[in-house]
């Protein structure tokens, strides 16, 4: 947690998280998404492993918890042992990937997550309740990094907006 939270570069934070999770459990695909401005969609900020059509770096996605599938638990986590036809209909890119098991964990409060960490495996029932509990602990530790990165991004936007305003004002004075 300390290593992850000492960095405001979200790409490096995600890389650190992927390395830690890779040492603790196996996965064929890891996706980390971060909340974008509207709060309902999440942008893919890190992908490792098996490619899935329509879920590449930079893609905006609706998290599984907001779909009609309704698999999310009260804590916002998802644990799926084998993808059903209904799930595959909601995520058609998964059909060709061969991914079967899915674990998704919110980063931050379940009602308003800052991000999601999603691990997927080609092996049926690859993830257990114990894996989910460990992943939730990791998500708790990395939440401040995502919060700090969002604050930094907002501050940078304010500075850029203010700089533009000042430039316009100065240009008007010189005329």
PDB file of N, CA, C and O in Angstrom, residues 85-165:
ATOM      1  N   UNK A  85     -24.489 -17.685 -20.205  1.00  0.00           N
ATOM      2  CA  UNK A  85     -24.855 -17.084 -21.493  1.00  0.00           C
ATOM      3  C   UNK A  85     -25.367 -15.655 -21.335  1.00  0.00           C
ATOM      4  O   UNK A  85     -25.088 -14.800 -22.161  1.00  0.00           O
ATOM      5  N   UNK A  86     -26.098 -15.371 -20.252  1.00  0.00           N
ATOM      6  CA  UNK A  86     -26.611 -14.023 -20.009  1.00  0.00           C
ATOM      7  C   UNK A  86     -25.463 -13.020 -19.842  1.00  0.00           C
ATOM      8  O   UNK A  86     -25.490 -11.926 -20.389  1.00  0.00           O
ATOM      9  N   UNK A  87     -24.449 -13.402 -19.082  1.00  0.00           N
ATOM     10  CA  UNK A  87     -23.283 -12.535 -18.904  1.00  0.00           C
ATOM     11  C   UNK A  87     -22.553 -12.335 -20.225  1.00  0.00           C
ATOM     12  O   UNK A  87     -22.113 -11.238 -20.542  1.00  0.00           O
ATOM     13  N   UNK A  88     -22.422 -13.392 -20.992  1.00  0.00           N
ATOM     14  CA  UNK A  88     -21.741 -13.287 -22.278  1.00  0.00           C
ATOM     15  C   UNK A  88     -22.511 -12.392 -23.237  1.00  0.00           C
ATOM     16  O   UNK A  88     -21.916 -11.706 -24.058  1.00  0.00           O
ATOM     17  N   UNK A  89     -23.850 -12.373 -23.124  1.00  0.00           N
ATOM     18  CA  UNK A  89     -24.657 -11.468 -23.951  1.00  0.00           C
ATOM     19  C   UNK A  89     -24.373 -10.006 -23.600  1.00  0.00           C
ATOM     20  O   UNK A  89     -24.375  -9.140 -24.466  1.00  0.00           O
ATOM     21  N   UNK A  90     -24.128  -9.722 -22.315  1.00  0.00           N
ATOM     22  CA  UNK A  90     -23.828  -8.361 -21.874  1.00  0.00           C
ATOM     23  C   UNK A  90     -22.396  -7.955 -22.196  1.00  0.00           C
ATOM     24  O   UNK A  90     -22.079  -6.778 -22.255  1.00  0.00           O
ATOM     25  N   UNK A  91     -21.520  -8.916 -22.359  1.00  0.00           N
ATOM     26  CA  UNK A  91     -20.104  -8.666 -22.642  1.00  0.00           C
ATOM     27  C   UNK A  91     -19.658  -9.568 -23.789  1.00  0.00           C
ATOM     28  O   UNK A  91     -18.925 -10.530 -23.579  1.00  0.00           O
ATOM     29  N   UNK A  92     -20.112  -9.284 -25.019  1.00  0.00           N
ATOM     30  CA  UNK A  92     -19.853 -10.169 -26.140  1.00  0.00           C
ATOM     31  C   UNK A  92     -18.371 -10.411 -26.429  1.00  0.00           C
ATOM     32  O   UNK A  92     -17.995 -11.457 -26.934  1.00  0.00           O
ATOM     33  N   UNK A  93     -17.498  -9.462 -26.084  1.00  0.00           N
ATOM     34  CA  UNK A  93     -16.074  -9.637 -26.328  1.00  0.00           C
ATOM     35  C   UNK A  93     -15.473 -10.793 -25.540  1.00  0.00           C
ATOM     36  O   UNK A  93     -14.422 -11.321 -25.882  1.00  0.00           O
ATOM     37  N   UNK A  94     -16.161 -11.209 -24.469  1.00  0.00           N
ATOM     38  CA  UNK A  94     -15.645 -12.294 -23.641  1.00  0.00           C
ATOM     39  C   UNK A  94     -15.798 -13.663 -24.304  1.00  0.00           C
ATOM     40  O   UNK A  94     -15.061 -14.584 -23.983  1.00  0.00           O
ATOM     41  N   UNK A  95     -16.746 -13.817 -25.210  1.00  0.00           N
ATOM     42  CA  UNK A  95     -16.976 -15.124 -25.849  1.00  0.00           C
ATOM     43  C   UNK A  95     -15.710 -15.708 -26.467  1.00  0.00           C
ATOM     44  O   UNK A  95     -15.366 -16.850 -26.228  1.00  0.00           O
ATOM     45  N   UNK A  96     -15.017 -14.909 -27.246  1.00  0.00           N
ATOM     46  CA  UNK A  96     -13.843 -15.418 -27.955  1.00  0.00           C
ATOM     47  C   UNK A  96     -12.603 -15.495 -27.073  1.00  0.00           C
ATOM     48  O   UNK A  96     -11.616 -16.112 -27.447  1.00  0.00           O
ATOM     49  N   UNK A  97     -12.638 -14.911 -25.888  1.00  0.00           N
ATOM     50  CA  UNK A  97     -11.458 -14.885 -25.021  1.00  0.00           C
ATOM     51  C   UNK A  97     -11.239 -16.184 -24.260  1.00  0.00           C
ATOM     52  O   UNK A  97     -10.138 -16.456 -23.810  1.00  0.00           O
ATOM     53  N   UNK A  98     -12.295 -16.953 -24.079  1.00  0.00           N
ATOM     54  CA  UNK A  98     -12.185 -18.188 -23.307  1.00  0.00           C
ATOM     55  C   UNK A  98     -12.186 -17.963 -21.803  1.00  0.00           C
ATOM     56  O   UNK A  98     -12.014 -18.898 -21.030  1.00  0.00           O
ATOM     57  N   UNK A  99     -12.391 -16.730 -21.373  1.00  0.00           N
ATOM     58  CA  UNK A  99     -12.412 -16.431 -19.947  1.00  0.00           C
ATOM     59  C   UNK A  99     -13.704 -16.939 -19.328  1.00  0.00           C
ATOM     60  O   UNK A  99     -14.780 -16.788 -19.900  1.00  0.00           O
ATOM     61  N   UNK A 100     -13.592 -17.549 -18.162  1.00  0.00           N
ATOM     62  CA  UNK A 100     -14.763 -18.138 -17.527  1.00  0.00           C
ATOM     63  C   UNK A 100     -15.037 -17.566 -16.143  1.00  0.00           C
ATOM     64  O   UNK A 100     -16.158 -17.210 -15.826  1.00  0.00           O
ATOM     65  N   UNK A 101     -14.028 -17.519 -15.291  1.00  0.00           N
ATOM     66  CA  UNK A 101     -14.220 -17.026 -13.928  1.00  0.00           C
ATOM     67  C   UNK A 101     -13.930 -15.529 -13.880  1.00  0.00           C
ATOM     68  O   UNK A 101     -13.115 -15.021 -14.646  1.00  0.00           O
ATOM     69  N   UNK A 102     -14.605 -14.845 -12.951  1.00  0.00           N
ATOM     70  CA  UNK A 102     -14.507 -13.393 -12.904  1.00  0.00           C
ATOM     71  C   UNK A 102     -14.626 -12.928 -11.455  1.00  0.00           C
ATOM     72  O   UNK A 102     -15.531 -13.336 -10.732  1.00  0.00           O
ATOM     73  N   UNK A 103     -13.714 -12.072 -11.064  1.00  0.00           N
ATOM     74  CA  UNK A 103     -13.782 -11.455  -9.748  1.00  0.00           C
ATOM     75  C   UNK A 103     -13.590  -9.955  -9.949  1.00  0.00           C
ATOM     76  O   UNK A 103     -12.649  -9.530 -10.613  1.00  0.00           O
ATOM     77  N   UNK A 104     -14.506  -9.168  -9.422  1.00  0.00           N
ATOM     78  CA  UNK A 104     -14.443  -7.711  -9.566  1.00  0.00           C
ATOM     79  C   UNK A 104     -14.596  -7.070  -8.196  1.00  0.00           C
ATOM     80  O   UNK A 104     -15.489  -7.433  -7.441  1.00  0.00           O
ATOM     81  N   UNK A 105     -13.700  -6.120  -7.896  1.00  0.00           N
ATOM     82  CA  UNK A 105     -13.670  -5.493  -6.592  1.00  0.00           C
ATOM     83  C   UNK A 105     -13.682  -3.979  -6.755  1.00  0.00           C
ATOM     84  O   UNK A 105     -12.881  -3.435  -7.511  1.00  0.00           O
ATOM     85  N   UNK A 106     -14.583  -3.278  -6.046  1.00  0.00           N
ATOM     86  CA  UNK A 106     -14.553  -1.814  -6.106  1.00  0.00           C
ATOM     87  C   UNK A 106     -13.385  -1.279  -5.284  1.00  0.00           C
ATOM     88  O   UNK A 106     -13.010  -1.851  -4.266  1.00  0.00           O
ATOM     89  N   UNK A 107     -12.813  -0.189  -5.753  1.00  0.00           N
ATOM     90  CA  UNK A 107     -11.771   0.519  -5.016  1.00  0.00           C
ATOM     91  C   UNK A 107     -12.436   1.770  -4.453  1.00  0.00           C
ATOM     92  O   UNK A 107     -12.890   2.628  -5.207  1.00  0.00           O
ATOM     93  N   UNK A 108     -12.523   1.846  -3.142  1.00  0.00           N
ATOM     94  CA  UNK A 108     -13.245   2.932  -2.503  1.00  0.00           C
ATOM     95  C   UNK A 108     -14.617   2.466  -2.073  1.00  0.00           C
ATOM     96  O   UNK A 108     -14.921   1.268  -2.121  1.00  0.00           O
ATOM     97  N   UNK A 109     -15.473   3.380  -1.670  1.00  0.00           N
ATOM     98  CA  UNK A 109     -16.797   2.986  -1.168  1.00  0.00           C
ATOM     99  C   UNK A 109     -17.630   2.268  -2.232  1.00  0.00           C
ATOM    100  O   UNK A 109     -17.609   2.665  -3.398  1.00  0.00           O
ATOM    101  N   UNK A 110     -18.335   1.223  -1.839  1.00  0.00           N
ATOM    102  CA  UNK A 110     -19.128   0.429  -2.788  1.00  0.00           C
ATOM    103  C   UNK A 110     -20.152   1.273  -3.536  1.00  0.00           C
ATOM    104  O   UNK A 110     -20.408   1.053  -4.712  1.00  0.00           O
ATOM    105  N   UNK A 111     -20.741   2.267  -2.860  1.00  0.00           N
ATOM    106  CA  UNK A 111     -21.750   3.111  -3.490  1.00  0.00           C
ATOM    107  C   UNK A 111     -21.183   4.102  -4.495  1.00  0.00           C
ATOM    108  O   UNK A 111     -21.864   4.492  -5.432  1.00  0.00           O
ATOM    109  N   UNK A 112     -19.949   4.510  -4.307  1.00  0.00           N
ATOM    110  CA  UNK A 112     -19.291   5.477  -5.192  1.00  0.00           C
ATOM    111  C   UNK A 112     -17.827   5.104  -5.380  1.00  0.00           C
ATOM    112  O   UNK A 112     -16.930   5.817  -4.941  1.00  0.00           O
ATOM    113  N   UNK A 113     -17.565   3.978  -6.042  1.00  0.00           N
ATOM    114  CA  UNK A 113     -16.176   3.544  -6.189  1.00  0.00           C
ATOM    115  C   UNK A 113     -15.358   4.497  -7.066  1.00  0.00           C
ATOM    116  O   UNK A 113     -15.874   5.114  -7.987  1.00  0.00           O
ATOM    117  N   UNK A 114     -14.091   4.599  -6.733  1.00  0.00           N
ATOM    118  CA  UNK A 114     -13.148   5.398  -7.509  1.00  0.00           C
ATOM    119  C   UNK A 114     -12.657   4.606  -8.716  1.00  0.00           C
ATOM    120  O   UNK A 114     -12.251   5.180  -9.730  1.00  0.00           O
ATOM    121  N   UNK A 115     -12.668   3.286  -8.573  1.00  0.00           N
ATOM    122  CA  UNK A 115     -12.133   2.395  -9.598  1.00  0.00           C
ATOM    123  C   UNK A 115     -12.661   0.990  -9.345  1.00  0.00           C
ATOM    124  O   UNK A 115     -13.329   0.736  -8.337  1.00  0.00           O
ATOM    125  N   UNK A 116     -12.358   0.090 -10.273  1.00  0.00           N
ATOM    126  CA  UNK A 116     -12.623  -1.334 -10.100  1.00  0.00           C
ATOM    127  C   UNK A 116     -11.385  -2.106 -10.520  1.00  0.00           C
ATOM    128  O   UNK A 116     -10.702  -1.734 -11.479  1.00  0.00           O
ATOM    129  N   UNK A 117     -11.111  -3.183  -9.789  1.00  0.00           N
ATOM    130  CA  UNK A 117     -10.075  -4.129 -10.181  1.00  0.00           C
ATOM    131  C   UNK A 117     -10.816  -5.403 -10.554  1.00  0.00           C
ATOM    132  O   UNK A 117     -11.630  -5.914  -9.783  1.00  0.00           O
ATOM    133  N   UNK A 118     -10.547  -5.896 -11.753  1.00  0.00           N
ATOM    134  CA  UNK A 118     -11.240  -7.070 -12.254  1.00  0.00           C
ATOM    135  C   UNK A 118     -10.225  -8.120 -12.683  1.00  0.00           C
ATOM    136  O   UNK A 118      -9.362  -7.853 -13.514  1.00  0.00           O
ATOM    137  N   UNK A 119     -10.325  -9.300 -12.085  1.00  0.00           N
ATOM    138  CA  UNK A 119      -9.466 -10.421 -12.449  1.00  0.00           C
ATOM    139  C   UNK A 119     -10.325 -11.470 -13.141  1.00  0.00           C
ATOM    140  O   UNK A 119     -11.434 -11.762 -12.691  1.00  0.00           O
ATOM    141  N   UNK A 120      -9.782 -12.034 -14.200  1.00  0.00           N
ATOM    142  CA  UNK A 120     -10.523 -13.046 -14.949  1.00  0.00           C
ATOM    143  C   UNK A 120      -9.606 -14.223 -15.244  1.00  0.00           C
ATOM    144  O   UNK A 120      -8.404 -14.054 -15.391  1.00  0.00           O
ATOM    145  N   UNK A 121     -10.204 -15.391 -15.340  1.00  0.00           N
ATOM    146  CA  UNK A 121      -9.427 -16.601 -15.573  1.00  0.00           C
ATOM    147  C   UNK A 121     -10.137 -17.504 -16.581  1.00  0.00           C
ATOM    148  O   UNK A 121     -11.367 -17.496 -16.668  1.00  0.00           O
ATOM    149  N   UNK A 122      -9.348 -18.258 -17.304  1.00  0.00           N
ATOM    150  CA  UNK A 122      -9.917 -19.263 -18.217  1.00  0.00           C
ATOM    151  C   UNK A 122     -10.347 -20.512 -17.450  1.00  0.00           C
ATOM    152  O   UNK A 122     -11.057 -21.341 -17.980  1.00  0.00           O
ATOM    153  N   UNK A 123      -9.917 -20.620 -16.231  1.00  0.00           N
ATOM    154  CA  UNK A 123     -10.254 -21.776 -15.400  1.00  0.00           C
ATOM    155  C   UNK A 123     -11.569 -21.525 -14.668  1.00  0.00           C
ATOM    156  O   UNK A 123     -11.738 -20.498 -14.011  1.00  0.00           O
ATOM    157  N   UNK A 124     -12.492 -22.454 -14.774  1.00  0.00           N
ATOM    158  CA  UNK A 124     -13.765 -22.335 -14.067  1.00  0.00           C
ATOM    159  C   UNK A 124     -13.511 -22.344 -12.557  1.00  0.00           C
ATOM    160  O   UNK A 124     -12.630 -23.060 -12.076  1.00  0.00           O
ATOM    161  N   UNK A 125     -14.270 -21.556 -11.823  1.00  0.00           N
ATOM    162  CA  UNK A 125     -14.173 -21.462 -10.363  1.00  0.00           C
ATOM    163  C   UNK A 125     -12.754 -21.163  -9.892  1.00  0.00           C
ATOM    164  O   UNK A 125     -12.291 -21.677  -8.871  1.00  0.00           O
ATOM    165  N   UNK A 126     -12.062 -20.282 -10.600  1.00  0.00           N
ATOM    166  CA  UNK A 126     -10.671 -19.963 -10.284  1.00  0.00           C
ATOM    167  C   UNK A 126     -10.520 -19.161  -8.993  1.00  0.00           C
ATOM    168  O   UNK A 126      -9.471 -19.199  -8.367  1.00  0.00           O
ATOM    169  N   UNK A 127     -11.562 -18.436  -8.598  1.00  0.00           N
ATOM    170  CA  UNK A 127     -11.456 -17.547  -7.448  1.00  0.00           C
ATOM    171  C   UNK A 127     -12.376 -17.985  -6.322  1.00  0.00           C
ATOM    172  O   UNK A 127     -13.495 -18.423  -6.550  1.00  0.00           O
ATOM    173  N   UNK A 128     -11.876 -17.837  -5.120  1.00  0.00           N
ATOM    174  CA  UNK A 128     -12.609 -18.255  -3.932  1.00  0.00           C
ATOM    175  C   UNK A 128     -12.986 -17.032  -3.094  1.00  0.00           C
ATOM    176  O   UNK A 128     -12.534 -15.916  -3.363  1.00  0.00           O
ATOM    177  N   UNK A 129     -13.765 -17.278  -2.068  1.00  0.00           N
ATOM    178  CA  UNK A 129     -14.104 -16.212  -1.120  1.00  0.00           C
ATOM    179  C   UNK A 129     -12.834 -15.665  -0.461  1.00  0.00           C
ATOM    180  O   UNK A 129     -12.739 -14.475  -0.182  1.00  0.00           O
ATOM    181  N   UNK A 130     -11.849 -16.532  -0.242  1.00  0.00           N
ATOM    182  CA  UNK A 130     -10.584 -16.101   0.346  1.00  0.00           C
ATOM    183  C   UNK A 130      -9.844 -15.153  -0.608  1.00  0.00           C
ATOM    184  O   UNK A 130      -9.285 -14.142  -0.180  1.00  0.00           O
ATOM    185  N   UNK A 131      -9.849 -15.463  -1.913  1.00  0.00           N
ATOM    186  CA  UNK A 131      -9.239 -14.574  -2.911  1.00  0.00           C
ATOM    187  C   UNK A 131      -9.949 -13.221  -2.913  1.00  0.00           C
ATOM    188  O   UNK A 131      -9.314 -12.173  -3.005  1.00  0.00           O
ATOM    189  N   UNK A 132     -11.259 -13.260  -2.815  1.00  0.00           N
ATOM    190  CA  UNK A 132     -12.049 -12.031  -2.802  1.00  0.00           C
ATOM    191  C   UNK A 132     -11.708 -11.185  -1.573  1.00  0.00           C
ATOM    192  O   UNK A 132     -11.505  -9.978  -1.672  1.00  0.00           O
ATOM    193  N   UNK A 133     -11.610 -11.830  -0.410  1.00  0.00           N
ATOM    194  CA  UNK A 133     -11.278 -11.110   0.820  1.00  0.00           C
ATOM    195  C   UNK A 133      -9.894 -10.464   0.710  1.00  0.00           C
ATOM    196  O   UNK A 133      -9.711  -9.297   1.103  1.00  0.00           O
ATOM    197  N   UNK A 134      -8.922 -11.183   0.164  1.00  0.00           N
ATOM    198  CA  UNK A 134      -7.576 -10.632  -0.012  1.00  0.00           C
ATOM    199  C   UNK A 134      -7.590  -9.459  -0.990  1.00  0.00           C
ATOM    200  O   UNK A 134      -6.987  -8.415  -0.743  1.00  0.00           O
ATOM    201  N   UNK A 135      -8.330  -9.600  -2.075  1.00  0.00           N
ATOM    202  CA  UNK A 135      -8.429  -8.534  -3.076  1.00  0.00           C
ATOM    203  C   UNK A 135      -9.100  -7.292  -2.502  1.00  0.00           C
ATOM    204  O   UNK A 135      -8.726  -6.165  -2.829  1.00  0.00           O
ATOM    205  N   UNK A 136     -10.078  -7.491  -1.632  1.00  0.00           N
ATOM    206  CA  UNK A 136     -10.739  -6.350  -0.983  1.00  0.00           C
ATOM    207  C   UNK A 136      -9.755  -5.601  -0.090  1.00  0.00           C
ATOM    208  O   UNK A 136      -9.778  -4.369  -0.030  1.00  0.00           O
ATOM    209  N   UNK A 137      -8.873  -6.321   0.596  1.00  0.00           N
ATOM    210  CA  UNK A 137      -7.853  -5.679   1.435  1.00  0.00           C
ATOM    211  C   UNK A 137      -6.909  -4.843   0.577  1.00  0.00           C
ATOM    212  O   UNK A 137      -6.549  -3.728   0.946  1.00  0.00           O
ATOM    213  N   UNK A 138      -6.521  -5.383  -0.563  1.00  0.00           N
ATOM    214  CA  UNK A 138      -5.650  -4.649  -1.478  1.00  0.00           C
ATOM    215  C   UNK A 138      -6.371  -3.406  -1.990  1.00  0.00           C
ATOM    216  O   UNK A 138      -5.797  -2.314  -2.050  1.00  0.00           O
ATOM    217  N   UNK A 139      -7.642  -3.551  -2.332  1.00  0.00           N
ATOM    218  CA  UNK A 139      -8.428  -2.408  -2.821  1.00  0.00           C
ATOM    219  C   UNK A 139      -8.513  -1.307  -1.767  1.00  0.00           C
ATOM    220  O   UNK A 139      -8.443  -0.124  -2.098  1.00  0.00           O
ATOM    221  N   UNK A 140      -8.639  -1.683  -0.514  1.00  0.00           N
ATOM    222  CA  UNK A 140      -8.662  -0.686   0.562  1.00  0.00           C
ATOM    223  C   UNK A 140      -7.337   0.079   0.629  1.00  0.00           C
ATOM    224  O   UNK A 140      -7.321   1.285   0.868  1.00  0.00           O
ATOM    225  N   UNK A 141      -6.243  -0.629   0.413  1.00  0.00           N
ATOM    226  CA  UNK A 141      -4.928   0.000   0.488  1.00  0.00           C
ATOM    227  C   UNK A 141      -4.634   0.921  -0.688  1.00  0.00           C
ATOM    228  O   UNK A 141      -3.907   1.900  -0.542  1.00  0.00           O
ATOM    229  N   UNK A 142      -5.205   0.624  -1.852  1.00  0.00           N
ATOM    230  CA  UNK A 142      -4.895   1.446  -3.029  1.00  0.00           C
ATOM    231  C   UNK A 142      -5.894   2.577  -3.245  1.00  0.00           C
ATOM    232  O   UNK A 142      -5.647   3.468  -4.055  1.00  0.00           O
ATOM    233  N   UNK A 143      -7.000   2.566  -2.520  1.00  0.00           N
ATOM    234  CA  UNK A 143      -8.015   3.614  -2.690  1.00  0.00           C
ATOM    235  C   UNK A 143      -7.437   5.021  -2.548  1.00  0.00           C
ATOM    236  O   UNK A 143      -7.752   5.900  -3.368  1.00  0.00           O
ATOM    237  N   UNK A 144      -6.571   5.286  -1.557  1.00  0.00           N
ATOM    238  CA  UNK A 144      -6.014   6.644  -1.465  1.00  0.00           C
ATOM    239  C   UNK A 144      -5.219   7.060  -2.703  1.00  0.00           C
ATOM    240  O   UNK A 144      -5.242   8.232  -3.080  1.00  0.00           O
ATOM    241  N   UNK A 145      -4.548   6.127  -3.344  1.00  0.00           N
ATOM    242  CA  UNK A 145      -3.789   6.465  -4.553  1.00  0.00           C
ATOM    243  C   UNK A 145      -4.724   6.933  -5.656  1.00  0.00           C
ATOM    244  O   UNK A 145      -4.439   7.910  -6.356  1.00  0.00           O
ATOM    245  N   UNK A 146      -5.852   6.266  -5.821  1.00  0.00           N
ATOM    246  CA  UNK A 146      -6.818   6.669  -6.833  1.00  0.00           C
ATOM    247  C   UNK A 146      -7.456   8.009  -6.456  1.00  0.00           C
ATOM    248  O   UNK A 146      -7.672   8.862  -7.306  1.00  0.00           O
ATOM    249  N   UNK A 147      -7.749   8.200  -5.187  1.00  0.00           N
ATOM    250  CA  UNK A 147      -8.318   9.462  -4.721  1.00  0.00           C
ATOM    251  C   UNK A 147      -7.322  10.597  -4.959  1.00  0.00           C
ATOM    252  O   UNK A 147      -7.678  11.650  -5.486  1.00  0.00           O
ATOM    253  N   UNK A 148      -6.054  10.388  -4.593  1.00  0.00           N
ATOM    254  CA  UNK A 148      -5.033  11.416  -4.778  1.00  0.00           C
ATOM    255  C   UNK A 148      -4.810  11.732  -6.248  1.00  0.00           C
ATOM    256  O   UNK A 148      -4.648  12.896  -6.622  1.00  0.00           O
ATOM    257  N   UNK A 149      -4.817  10.719  -7.111  1.00  0.00           N
ATOM    258  CA  UNK A 149      -4.646  10.942  -8.545  1.00  0.00           C
ATOM    259  C   UNK A 149      -5.816  11.754  -9.106  1.00  0.00           C
ATOM    260  O   UNK A 149      -5.617  12.642  -9.940  1.00  0.00           O
ATOM    261  N   UNK A 150      -7.027  11.480  -8.635  1.00  0.00           N
ATOM    262  CA  UNK A 150      -8.197  12.239  -9.088  1.00  0.00           C
ATOM    263  C   UNK A 150      -8.110  13.688  -8.632  1.00  0.00           C
ATOM    264  O   UNK A 150      -8.426  14.613  -9.390  1.00  0.00           O
ATOM    265  N   UNK A 151      -7.665  13.900  -7.396  1.00  0.00           N
ATOM    266  CA  UNK A 151      -7.506  15.271  -6.884  1.00  0.00           C
ATOM    267  C   UNK A 151      -6.446  16.011  -7.683  1.00  0.00           C
ATOM    268  O   UNK A 151      -6.644  17.169  -8.074  1.00  0.00           O
ATOM    269  N   UNK A 152      -5.325  15.353  -7.955  1.00  0.00           N
ATOM    270  CA  UNK A 152      -4.260  15.979  -8.740  1.00  0.00           C
ATOM    271  C   UNK A 152      -4.763  16.357 -10.126  1.00  0.00           C
ATOM    272  O   UNK A 152      -4.503  17.463 -10.618  1.00  0.00           O
ATOM    273  N   UNK A 153      -5.514  15.471 -10.745  1.00  0.00           N
ATOM    274  CA  UNK A 153      -6.053  15.752 -12.083  1.00  0.00           C
ATOM    275  C   UNK A 153      -6.978  16.971 -12.046  1.00  0.00           C
ATOM    276  O   UNK A 153      -6.925  17.834 -12.924  1.00  0.00           O
ATOM    277  N   UNK A 154      -7.824  17.052 -11.037  1.00  0.00           N
ATOM    278  CA  UNK A 154      -8.728  18.191 -10.889  1.00  0.00           C
ATOM    279  C   UNK A 154      -7.946  19.482 -10.667  1.00  0.00           C
ATOM    280  O   UNK A 154      -8.262  20.520 -11.254  1.00  0.00           O
ATOM    281  N   UNK A 155      -6.914  19.433  -9.827  1.00  0.00           N
ATOM    282  CA  UNK A 155      -6.084  20.620  -9.578  1.00  0.00           C
ATOM    283  C   UNK A 155      -5.363  21.067 -10.851  1.00  0.00           C
ATOM    284  O   UNK A 155      -5.282  22.259 -11.139  1.00  0.00           O
ATOM    285  N   UNK A 156      -4.848  20.107 -11.610  1.00  0.00           N
ATOM    286  CA  UNK A 156      -4.182  20.444 -12.869  1.00  0.00           C
ATOM    287  C   UNK A 156      -5.153  21.109 -13.836  1.00  0.00           C
ATOM    288  O   UNK A 156      -4.808  22.053 -14.529  1.00  0.00           O
ATOM    289  N   UNK A 157      -6.402  20.612 -13.861  1.00  0.00           N
ATOM    290  CA  UNK A 157      -7.421  21.211 -14.734  1.00  0.00           C
ATOM    291  C   UNK A 157      -7.722  22.649 -14.289  1.00  0.00           C
ATOM    292  O   UNK A 157      -7.823  23.549 -15.121  1.00  0.00           O
ATOM    293  N   UNK A 158      -7.848  22.863 -12.985  1.00  0.00           N
ATOM    294  CA  UNK A 158      -8.105  24.215 -12.475  1.00  0.00           C
ATOM    295  C   UNK A 158      -6.969  25.168 -12.834  1.00  0.00           C
ATOM    296  O   UNK A 158      -7.209  26.312 -13.218  1.00  0.00           O
ATOM    297  N   UNK A 159      -5.732  24.706 -12.676  1.00  0.00           N
ATOM    298  CA  UNK A 159      -4.571  25.540 -13.010  1.00  0.00           C
ATOM    299  C   UNK A 159      -4.579  25.875 -14.499  1.00  0.00           C
ATOM    300  O   UNK A 159      -4.368  27.026 -14.898  1.00  0.00           O
ATOM    301  N   UNK A 160      -4.858  24.869 -15.342  1.00  0.00           N
ATOM    302  CA  UNK A 160      -4.903  25.112 -16.791  1.00  0.00           C
ATOM    303  C   UNK A 160      -6.009  26.104 -17.140  1.00  0.00           C
ATOM    304  O   UNK A 160      -5.804  27.015 -17.959  1.00  0.00           O
ATOM    305  N   UNK A 161      -7.191  25.939 -16.539  1.00  0.00           N
ATOM    306  CA  UNK A 161      -8.305  26.869 -16.787  1.00  0.00           C
ATOM    307  C   UNK A 161      -7.951  28.283 -16.335  1.00  0.00           C
ATOM    308  O   UNK A 161      -8.217  29.262 -17.047  1.00  0.00           O
ATOM    309  N   UNK A 162      -7.355  28.386 -15.165  1.00  0.00           N
ATOM    310  CA  UNK A 162      -6.983  29.702 -14.636  1.00  0.00           C
ATOM    311  C   UNK A 162      -5.905  30.353 -15.506  1.00  0.00           C
ATOM    312  O   UNK A 162      -5.947  31.559 -15.758  1.00  0.00           O
ATOM    313  N   UNK A 163      -4.952  29.556 -15.979  1.00  0.00           N
ATOM    314  CA  UNK A 163      -3.901  30.066 -16.859  1.00  0.00           C
ATOM    315  C   UNK A 163      -4.505  30.599 -18.152  1.00  0.00           C
ATOM    316  O   UNK A 163      -4.127  31.674 -18.629  1.00  0.00           O
ATOM    317  N   UNK A 164      -5.470  29.879 -18.684  1.00  0.00           N
ATOM    318  CA  UNK A 164      -6.155  30.333 -19.894  1.00  0.00           C
ATOM    319  C   UNK A 164      -6.887  31.641 -19.628  1.00  0.00           C
ATOM    320  O   UNK A 164      -6.809  32.577 -20.425  1.00  0.00           O
ATOM    321  N   UNK A 165      -7.604  31.716 -18.505  1.00  0.00           N
ATOM    322  CA  UNK A 165      -8.313  32.940 -18.146  1.00  0.00           C
ATOM    323  C   UNK A 165      -7.350  34.123 -18.035  1.00  0.00           C
ATOM    324  O   UNK A 165      -7.641  35.226 -18.514  1.00  0.00           O
TER     325      UNK A 165
END
